[in-house]
Amino acid sequence: EDLQWLQDNGYTTVLPRELAAGEPLPEKPVLITFDDGYRSNYNLAFPIFQEFEAKVVISVMVYMQDHAASDFVTWAMCREMIDSGLIEIGSHTYLLHNLDERGGSFDPEGTNGVQRKPEETDEAFQTRVLDDIQLSYDLIAEKLEQPPIFFAYPFGLTEPDADKLIQELFPVTAVTLPKTADLSDGLYDLPRQTVTMNKSLDSILNPPLKTVVKAKIKDFFGLS
């Protein structure tokens, strides 16, 4: 239904590589992103993407492909989707999506994703975070024979000490700030609107005028 709505309302899906290349964009471009790389992205969603010829970027937690986790897409599935010309595979880090005793869940009392731990040494941060990000990039490039363009921050959380490496590796990055991206601000830390079963695309992409005005006032005055 969402893809049909986009089609009916004149939206055109684009890929991160098109943004990075600076290619002219259609009048109403939209970037569709999936995080984590669940097997359902291939089994359920991919046939629908093909039906609508929709372009999508799927950011994988590379540990899952490296260990052939049954609930996640395999490298072979990734290659098949890439070969369609519709799908790009991005990085969601290797092991940094709290894939430990936290089971991938956000820890409100702890350090999440690429965030630096309090009092963590440069050497420890290099090993735990920066080497992890580099490994995710290297494995995607090796297994899929093309380097990833897109990086989705786990839990949408950035880390100044990781920015240099991430921006050296990935031309396009995204967080989870619920706003529509303005490409005049660059291609790093793009905000993203979360789409759920309980929220229509019409309410996201065609918000009431009063909501738009309020948002612009908040932006102007730097309000949260």
mmCIF file of N, CA, C and O in Angstrom, residues 14-20 31-36 56-60 62 88-93 133 136-137 140 146-153 166 169-176 187-192:
data_model
loop_
_atom_site.group_PDB
_atom_site.id
_atom_site.type_symbol
_atom_site.label_atom_id
_atom_site.label_comp_id
_atom_site.label_asym_id
_atom_site.label_seq_id
_atom_site.Cartn_x
_atom_site.Cartn_y
_atom_site.Cartn_z
ATOM 1 N N VAL A 14 14.981 6.595 -5.092
ATOM 2 C CA VAL A 14 16.380 6.782 -5.503
ATOM 3 C C VAL A 14 17.273 5.956 -4.589
ATOM 4 O O VAL A 14 16.848 5.496 -3.524
ATOM 5 N N LEU A 15 18.520 5.784 -4.994
ATOM 6 C CA LEU A 15 19.497 5.024 -4.226
ATOM 7 C C LEU A 15 20.604 5.928 -3.700
ATOM 8 O O LEU A 15 20.875 6.991 -4.276
ATOM 9 N N PRO A 16 21.282 5.517 -2.620
ATOM 10 C CA PRO A 16 22.390 6.318 -2.101
ATOM 11 C C PRO A 16 23.449 6.627 -3.148
ATOM 12 O O PRO A 16 24.012 7.728 -3.146
ATOM 13 N N ARG A 17 23.743 5.681 -4.032
ATOM 14 C CA ARG A 17 24.792 5.935 -5.026
ATOM 15 C C ARG A 17 24.411 7.073 -5.967
ATOM 16 O O ARG A 17 25.271 7.787 -6.466
ATOM 17 N N GLU A 18 23.105 7.254 -6.199
ATOM 18 C CA GLU A 18 22.659 8.363 -7.034
ATOM 19 C C GLU A 18 22.858 9.696 -6.308
ATOM 20 O O GLU A 18 23.222 10.701 -6.924
ATOM 21 N N LEU A 19 22.606 9.694 -4.999
ATOM 22 C CA LEU A 19 22.849 10.900 -4.214
ATOM 23 C C LEU A 19 24.333 11.225 -4.194
ATOM 24 O O LEU A 19 24.737 12.369 -4.389
ATOM 25 N N ALA A 20 25.155 10.191 -3.937
ATOM 26 C CA ALA A 20 26.597 10.401 -3.832
ATOM 27 C C ALA A 20 27.195 10.879 -5.145
ATOM 28 O O ALA A 20 28.164 11.661 -5.148
ATOM 29 N N LEU A 31 14.000 8.249 -0.551
ATOM 30 C CA LEU A 31 14.976 7.197 -0.263
ATOM 31 C C LEU A 31 14.349 6.248 0.752
ATOM 32 O O LEU A 31 14.054 6.638 1.881
ATOM 33 N N ILE A 32 14.141 4.995 0.348
ATOM 34 C CA ILE A 32 13.554 3.979 1.225
ATOM 35 C C ILE A 32 14.693 3.191 1.873
ATOM 36 O O ILE A 32 15.557 2.665 1.178
ATOM 37 N N THR A 33 14.689 3.121 3.191
ATOM 38 C CA THR A 33 15.764 2.455 3.915
ATOM 39 C C THR A 33 15.215 1.375 4.840
ATOM 40 O O THR A 33 14.183 1.571 5.491
ATOM 41 N N PHE A 34 15.902 0.237 4.871
ATOM 42 C CA PHE A 34 15.608 -0.834 5.815
ATOM 43 C C PHE A 34 16.871 -1.088 6.630
ATOM 44 O O PHE A 34 17.959 -1.220 6.064
ATOM 45 N N ASP A 35 16.736 -1.191 7.944
ATOM 46 C CA ASP A 35 17.886 -1.482 8.795
ATOM 47 C C ASP A 35 17.857 -2.939 9.283
ATOM 48 O O ASP A 35 16.782 -3.536 9.411
ATOM 49 N N ASP A 36 19.043 -3.454 9.560
ATOM 50 C CA ASP A 36 19.284 -4.755 10.198
ATOM 51 C C ASP A 36 19.479 -5.893 9.208
ATOM 52 O O ASP A 36 20.332 -6.737 9.392
ATOM 53 N N VAL A 56 15.684 0.506 -3.098
ATOM 54 C CA VAL A 56 15.730 0.431 -1.637
ATOM 55 C C VAL A 56 17.171 0.178 -1.194
ATOM 56 O O VAL A 56 17.907 -0.545 -1.861
ATOM 57 N N VAL A 57 17.571 0.753 -0.057
ATOM 58 C CA VAL A 57 18.851 0.414 0.553
ATOM 59 C C VAL A 57 18.591 -0.358 1.842
ATOM 60 O O VAL A 57 17.782 0.055 2.677
ATOM 61 N N ILE A 58 19.258 -1.496 1.982
ATOM 62 C CA ILE A 58 19.136 -2.348 3.164
ATOM 63 C C ILE A 58 20.485 -2.353 3.874
ATOM 64 O O ILE A 58 21.485 -2.785 3.310
ATOM 65 N N SER A 59 20.506 -1.854 5.093
ATOM 66 C CA SER A 59 21.750 -1.792 5.864
ATOM 67 C C SER A 59 21.823 -2.992 6.795
ATOM 68 O O SER A 59 20.949 -3.167 7.661
ATOM 69 N N VAL A 60 22.855 -3.808 6.623
ATOM 70 C CA VAL A 60 22.936 -5.079 7.339
ATOM 71 C C VAL A 60 23.903 -4.999 8.514
ATOM 72 O O VAL A 60 24.890 -4.258 8.494
ATOM 73 N N VAL A 62 26.588 -6.871 9.748
ATOM 74 C CA VAL A 62 27.388 -7.817 8.966
ATOM 75 C C VAL A 62 27.740 -9.083 9.740
ATOM 76 O O VAL A 62 27.946 -10.140 9.148
ATOM 77 N N GLU A 88 20.517 -1.630 -2.882
ATOM 78 C CA GLU A 88 21.876 -1.433 -2.413
ATOM 79 C C GLU A 88 21.988 -2.014 -1.009
ATOM 80 O O GLU A 88 21.006 -2.002 -0.247
ATOM 81 N N ILE A 89 23.168 -2.518 -0.686
ATOM 82 C CA ILE A 89 23.421 -3.003 0.661
ATOM 83 C C ILE A 89 24.334 -2.004 1.364
ATOM 84 O O ILE A 89 25.424 -1.687 0.893
ATOM 85 N N GLY A 90 23.865 -1.503 2.498
ATOM 86 C CA GLY A 90 24.647 -0.581 3.300
ATOM 87 C C GLY A 90 25.120 -1.253 4.577
ATOM 88 O O GLY A 90 24.785 -2.407 4.863
ATOM 89 N N SER A 91 25.903 -0.522 5.354
ATOM 90 C CA SER A 91 26.427 -1.042 6.613
ATOM 91 C C SER A 91 25.622 -0.517 7.795
ATOM 92 O O SER A 91 25.264 0.653 7.863
ATOM 93 N N HIS A 92 25.383 -1.445 8.743
ATOM 94 C CA HIS A 92 24.781 -1.104 10.029
ATOM 95 C C HIS A 92 25.754 -1.543 11.125
ATOM 96 O O HIS A 92 25.329 -1.943 12.201
ATOM 97 N N THR A 93 27.045 -1.478 10.789
ATOM 98 C CA THR A 93 28.196 -1.947 11.562
ATOM 99 C C THR A 93 28.302 -3.473 11.498
ATOM 100 O O THR A 93 27.473 -4.144 10.863
ATOM 101 N N ILE A 133 33.658 -0.983 12.412
ATOM 102 C CA ILE A 133 33.092 -0.273 11.257
ATOM 103 C C ILE A 133 33.888 -0.600 9.996
ATOM 104 O O ILE A 133 33.311 -0.868 8.928
ATOM 105 N N SER A 136 33.062 -4.093 8.771
ATOM 106 C CA SER A 136 31.771 -4.171 8.077
ATOM 107 C C SER A 136 31.912 -3.695 6.637
ATOM 108 O O SER A 136 31.377 -4.309 5.710
ATOM 109 N N TYR A 137 32.643 -2.608 6.464
ATOM 110 C CA TYR A 137 32.874 -2.062 5.120
ATOM 111 C C TYR A 137 33.651 -3.059 4.264
ATOM 112 O O TYR A 137 33.274 -3.344 3.115
ATOM 113 N N ILE A 140 31.545 -6.258 3.253
ATOM 114 C CA ILE A 140 30.535 -5.960 2.228
ATOM 115 C C ILE A 140 31.212 -5.783 0.879
ATOM 116 O O ILE A 140 30.751 -6.331 -0.141
ATOM 117 N N GLN A 146 31.487 -4.815 -4.387
ATOM 118 C CA GLN A 146 31.315 -3.362 -4.537
ATOM 119 C C GLN A 146 31.261 -2.749 -3.143
ATOM 120 O O GLN A 146 30.630 -3.299 -2.235
ATOM 121 N N PRO A 147 31.946 -1.648 -2.934
ATOM 122 C CA PRO A 147 31.970 -1.039 -1.598
ATOM 123 C C PRO A 147 30.615 -0.420 -1.262
ATOM 124 O O PRO A 147 29.918 0.101 -2.141
ATOM 125 N N PRO A 148 30.224 -0.469 -0.001
ATOM 126 C CA PRO A 148 28.955 0.151 0.385
ATOM 127 C C PRO A 148 29.054 1.672 0.347
ATOM 128 O O PRO A 148 30.100 2.249 0.648
ATOM 129 N N ILE A 149 27.965 2.293 -0.018
ATOM 130 C CA ILE A 149 27.877 3.757 -0.086
ATOM 131 C C ILE A 149 27.229 4.329 1.176
ATOM 132 O O ILE A 149 27.524 5.438 1.588
ATOM 133 N N PHE A 150 26.377 3.531 1.795
ATOM 134 C CA PHE A 150 25.441 4.031 2.818
ATOM 135 C C PHE A 150 25.765 3.428 4.179
ATOM 136 O O PHE A 150 26.053 2.230 4.293
ATOM 137 N N PHE A 151 25.711 4.251 5.220
ATOM 138 C CA PHE A 151 25.895 3.801 6.607
ATOM 139 C C PHE A 151 24.721 4.280 7.438
ATOM 140 O O PHE A 151 24.409 5.479 7.468
ATOM 141 N N ALA A 152 24.054 3.344 8.125
ATOM 142 C CA ALA A 152 22.965 3.679 9.036
ATOM 143 C C ALA A 152 23.464 3.508 10.469
ATOM 144 O O ALA A 152 23.856 2.407 10.874
ATOM 145 N N TYR A 153 23.489 4.592 11.228
ATOM 146 C CA TYR A 153 23.959 4.532 12.608
ATOM 147 C C TYR A 153 23.039 3.654 13.459
ATOM 148 O O TYR A 153 21.815 3.878 13.462
ATOM 149 N N ILE A 166 33.949 7.128 9.488
ATOM 150 C CA ILE A 166 32.673 6.855 8.816
ATOM 151 C C ILE A 166 32.539 7.718 7.565
ATOM 152 O O ILE A 166 32.137 7.226 6.505
ATOM 153 N N LEU A 169 34.712 6.527 4.707
ATOM 154 C CA LEU A 169 34.281 5.278 4.074
ATOM 155 C C LEU A 169 32.963 5.417 3.325
ATOM 156 O O LEU A 169 32.791 4.835 2.244
ATOM 157 N N PHE A 170 32.026 6.162 3.904
ATOM 158 C CA PHE A 170 30.655 6.174 3.392
ATOM 159 C C PHE A 170 30.248 7.589 2.953
ATOM 160 O O PHE A 170 30.220 8.509 3.775
ATOM 161 N N PRO A 171 29.884 7.778 1.689
ATOM 162 C CA PRO A 171 29.461 9.101 1.218
ATOM 163 C C PRO A 171 28.106 9.549 1.760
ATOM 164 O O PRO A 171 27.807 10.738 1.767
ATOM 165 N N VAL A 172 27.276 8.571 2.190
ATOM 166 C CA VAL A 172 25.925 8.899 2.663
ATOM 167 C C VAL A 172 25.692 8.192 3.996
ATOM 168 O O VAL A 172 25.932 6.981 4.111
ATOM 169 N N THR A 173 25.242 8.931 5.007
ATOM 170 C CA THR A 173 24.925 8.326 6.302
ATOM 171 C C THR A 173 23.567 8.822 6.778
ATOM 172 O O THR A 173 23.104 9.897 6.373
ATOM 173 N N ALA A 174 22.953 8.029 7.666
ATOM 174 C CA ALA A 174 21.615 8.390 8.137
ATOM 175 C C ALA A 174 21.461 8.105 9.622
ATOM 176 O O ALA A 174 22.022 7.149 10.152
ATOM 177 N N VAL A 175 20.677 8.961 10.256
ATOM 178 C CA VAL A 175 20.312 8.794 11.657
ATOM 179 C C VAL A 175 18.802 8.523 11.710
ATOM 180 O O VAL A 175 18.213 8.119 10.712
ATOM 181 N N THR A 176 18.176 8.750 12.861
ATOM 182 C CA THR A 176 16.738 8.473 12.959
ATOM 183 C C THR A 176 15.944 9.691 13.410
ATOM 184 O O THR A 176 14.842 9.559 13.904
ATOM 185 N N LEU A 187 25.119 15.169 2.756
ATOM 186 C CA LEU A 187 24.645 13.778 2.718
ATOM 187 C C LEU A 187 24.993 12.992 3.978
ATOM 188 O O LEU A 187 24.799 11.779 4.012
ATOM 189 N N TYR A 188 25.502 13.676 4.997
ATOM 190 C CA TYR A 188 25.813 13.008 6.250
ATOM 191 C C TYR A 188 24.703 13.254 7.272
ATOM 192 O O TYR A 188 24.113 14.333 7.318
ATOM 193 N N ASP A 189 24.439 12.228 8.081
ATOM 194 C CA ASP A 189 23.451 12.317 9.163
ATOM 195 C C ASP A 189 22.074 12.717 8.640
ATOM 196 O O ASP A 189 21.381 13.559 9.241
ATOM 197 N N LEU A 190 21.678 12.130 7.528
ATOM 198 C CA LEU A 190 20.356 12.424 6.984
ATOM 199 C C LEU A 190 19.282 11.970 7.975
ATOM 200 O O LEU A 190 19.324 10.855 8.476
ATOM 201 N N PRO A 191 18.314 12.834 8.259
ATOM 202 C CA PRO A 191 17.202 12.406 9.118
ATOM 203 C C PRO A 191 16.296 11.455 8.354
ATOM 204 O O PRO A 191 16.291 11.430 7.121
ATOM 205 N N ARG A 192 15.542 10.664 9.083
ATOM 206 C CA ARG A 192 14.644 9.698 8.433
ATOM 207 C C ARG A 192 13.310 9.639 9.170
ATOM 208 O O ARG A 192 13.264 9.669 10.397
#
